[in-house]
mmCIF file of C-alpha atoms and ligand atoms in Angstrom:
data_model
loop_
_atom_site.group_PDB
_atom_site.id
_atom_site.type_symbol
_atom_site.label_atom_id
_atom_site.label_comp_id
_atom_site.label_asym_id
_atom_site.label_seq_id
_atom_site.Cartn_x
_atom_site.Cartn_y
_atom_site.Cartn_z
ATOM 1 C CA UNK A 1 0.000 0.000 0.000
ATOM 2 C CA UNK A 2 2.072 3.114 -0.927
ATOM 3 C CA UNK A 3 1.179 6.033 0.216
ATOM 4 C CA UNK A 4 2.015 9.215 -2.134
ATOM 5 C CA UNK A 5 1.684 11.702 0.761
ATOM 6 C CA UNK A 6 3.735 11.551 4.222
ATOM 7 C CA UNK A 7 2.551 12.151 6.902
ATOM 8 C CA UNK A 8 4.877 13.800 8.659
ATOM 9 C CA UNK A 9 4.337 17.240 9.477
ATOM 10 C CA UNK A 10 6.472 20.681 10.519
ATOM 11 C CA UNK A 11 7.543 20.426 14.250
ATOM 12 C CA UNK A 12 7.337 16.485 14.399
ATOM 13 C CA UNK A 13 10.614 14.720 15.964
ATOM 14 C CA UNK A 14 11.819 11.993 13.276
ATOM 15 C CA UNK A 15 14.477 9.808 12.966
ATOM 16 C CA UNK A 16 16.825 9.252 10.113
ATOM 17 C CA UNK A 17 16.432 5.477 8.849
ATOM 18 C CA UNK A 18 19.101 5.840 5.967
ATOM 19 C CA UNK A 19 22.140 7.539 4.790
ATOM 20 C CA UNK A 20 25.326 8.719 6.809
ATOM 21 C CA UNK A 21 22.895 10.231 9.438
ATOM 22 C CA UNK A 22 20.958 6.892 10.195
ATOM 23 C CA UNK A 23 19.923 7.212 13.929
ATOM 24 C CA UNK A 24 20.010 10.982 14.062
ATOM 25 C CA UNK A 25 16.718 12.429 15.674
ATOM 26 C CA UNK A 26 16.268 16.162 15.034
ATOM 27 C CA UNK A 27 12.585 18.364 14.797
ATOM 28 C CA UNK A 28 11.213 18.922 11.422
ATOM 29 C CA UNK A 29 11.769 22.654 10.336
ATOM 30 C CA UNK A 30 10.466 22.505 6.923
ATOM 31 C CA UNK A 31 8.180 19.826 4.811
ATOM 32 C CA UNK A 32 8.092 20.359 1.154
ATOM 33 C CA UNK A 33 4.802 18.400 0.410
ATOM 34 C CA UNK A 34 5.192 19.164 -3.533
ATOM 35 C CA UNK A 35 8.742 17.602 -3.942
ATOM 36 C CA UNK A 36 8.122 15.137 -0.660
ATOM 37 C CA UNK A 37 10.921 16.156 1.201
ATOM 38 C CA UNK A 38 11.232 17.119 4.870
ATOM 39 C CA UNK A 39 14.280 19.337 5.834
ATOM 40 C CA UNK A 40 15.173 18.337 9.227
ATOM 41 C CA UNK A 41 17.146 19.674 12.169
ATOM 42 C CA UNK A 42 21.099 18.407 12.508
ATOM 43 C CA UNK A 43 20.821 16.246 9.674
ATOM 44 C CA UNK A 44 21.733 15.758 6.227
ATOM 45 C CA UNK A 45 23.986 19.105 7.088
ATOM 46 C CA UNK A 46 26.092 20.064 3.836
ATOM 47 C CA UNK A 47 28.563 22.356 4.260
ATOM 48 C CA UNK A 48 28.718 25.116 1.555
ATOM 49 C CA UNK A 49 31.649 27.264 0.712
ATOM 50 C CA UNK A 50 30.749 31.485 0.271
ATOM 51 C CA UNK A 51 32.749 34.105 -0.714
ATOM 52 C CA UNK A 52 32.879 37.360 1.659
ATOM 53 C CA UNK A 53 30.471 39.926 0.761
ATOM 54 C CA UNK A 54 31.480 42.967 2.797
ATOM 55 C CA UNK A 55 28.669 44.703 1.205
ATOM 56 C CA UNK A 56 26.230 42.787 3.373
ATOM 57 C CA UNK A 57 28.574 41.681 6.030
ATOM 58 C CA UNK A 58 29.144 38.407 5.057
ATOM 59 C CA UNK A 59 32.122 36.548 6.192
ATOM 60 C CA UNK A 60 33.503 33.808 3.806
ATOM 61 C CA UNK A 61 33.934 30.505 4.447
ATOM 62 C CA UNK A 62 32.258 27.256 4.870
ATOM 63 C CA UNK A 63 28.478 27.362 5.943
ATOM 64 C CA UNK A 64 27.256 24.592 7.143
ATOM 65 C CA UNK A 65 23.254 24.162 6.638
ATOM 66 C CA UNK A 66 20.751 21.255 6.414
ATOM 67 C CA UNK A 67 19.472 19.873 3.341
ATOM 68 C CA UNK A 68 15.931 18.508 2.432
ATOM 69 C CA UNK A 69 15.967 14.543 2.959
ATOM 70 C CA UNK A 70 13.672 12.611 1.254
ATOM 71 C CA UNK A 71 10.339 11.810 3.261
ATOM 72 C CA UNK A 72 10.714 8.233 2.857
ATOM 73 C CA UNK A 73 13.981 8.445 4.448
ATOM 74 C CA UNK A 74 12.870 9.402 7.746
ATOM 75 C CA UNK A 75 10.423 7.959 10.184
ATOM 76 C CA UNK A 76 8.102 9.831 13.081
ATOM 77 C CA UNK A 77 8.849 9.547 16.665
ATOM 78 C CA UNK A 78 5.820 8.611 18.778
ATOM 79 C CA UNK A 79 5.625 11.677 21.217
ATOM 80 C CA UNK A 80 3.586 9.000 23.056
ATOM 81 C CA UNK A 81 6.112 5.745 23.530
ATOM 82 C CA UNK A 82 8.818 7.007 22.327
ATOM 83 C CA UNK A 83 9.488 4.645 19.500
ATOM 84 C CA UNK A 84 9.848 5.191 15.368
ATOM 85 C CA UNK A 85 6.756 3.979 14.366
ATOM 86 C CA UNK A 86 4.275 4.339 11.320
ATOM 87 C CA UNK A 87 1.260 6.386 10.810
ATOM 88 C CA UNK A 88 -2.136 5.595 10.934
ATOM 89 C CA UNK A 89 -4.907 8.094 10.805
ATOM 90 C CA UNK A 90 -8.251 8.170 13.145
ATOM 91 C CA UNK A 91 -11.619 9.880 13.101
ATOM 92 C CA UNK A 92 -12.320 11.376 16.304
ATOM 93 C CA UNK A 93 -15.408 12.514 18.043
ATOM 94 C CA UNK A 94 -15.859 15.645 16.706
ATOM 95 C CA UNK A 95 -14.951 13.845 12.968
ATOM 96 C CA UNK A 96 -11.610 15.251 12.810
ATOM 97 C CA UNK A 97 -8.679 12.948 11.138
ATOM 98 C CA UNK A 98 -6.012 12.711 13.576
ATOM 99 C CA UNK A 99 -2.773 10.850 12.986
ATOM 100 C CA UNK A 100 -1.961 8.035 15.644
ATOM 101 C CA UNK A 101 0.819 6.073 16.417
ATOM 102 C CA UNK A 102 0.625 2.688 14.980
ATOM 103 C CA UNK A 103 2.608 0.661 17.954
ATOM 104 C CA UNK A 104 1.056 2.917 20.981
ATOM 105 C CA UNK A 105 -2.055 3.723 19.815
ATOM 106 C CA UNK A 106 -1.118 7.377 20.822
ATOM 107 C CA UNK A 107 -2.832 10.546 18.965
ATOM 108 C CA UNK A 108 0.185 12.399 17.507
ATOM 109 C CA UNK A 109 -1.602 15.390 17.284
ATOM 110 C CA UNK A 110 -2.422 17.619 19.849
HETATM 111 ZN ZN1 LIG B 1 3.469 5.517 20.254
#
């Protein structure tokens, strides 16, 4: 069953599953829902090389500065349990879709 849309959402904690950051938890800063990529705190970090620009007070050197990971390569971490874990969606009371951990049982959203 493949889903086309993640899931995962701007402020979530995830955890890297692949790649030379595999392991690395960080928050989600930025999801890119077009392209299906999530940009996530401490990981995938490139470093990129600027030239000065006294002009607007930029120092040269090597920047270093996250880049977007592919959705697939990351999973959620259950606020709940604690555990990566897949995500299931829920209709609640009031008929709003709410996404829930799929070991815990746990709402994800607030
Ligand atoms: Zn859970």
């Amino acid at each position: 069953m493949a889903r086309l849309q993640s899931s995962i959402r701007k402020n979530d904690t995830v955890i890297v599953t692949t790649g030379k950051d595999a392991g690395k938890r960080g928050r989600v800063l930025q999801v890119h829902p077009d392209k299906n990529r999530v940009l996530v705190e401490g990981a995938n970090v490139i470093s990129r090389h600027t030239r000065p620009n006294p002009g607007k007070n930029v120092k040269g050197g090597i920047m270093k500065r996250e880049a977007p990971l592919h959705a697939s390569n990351v999973q959620l971490v259950c606020p709940e349990c604690g555990a990566r874990t897949r995500i299931g969606h829920k209709l609640v009371g009031d008929g709003r879709k709410v996404r829930v951990c799929r070991k815990c049982e746990g709402v994800v959203d607030k």
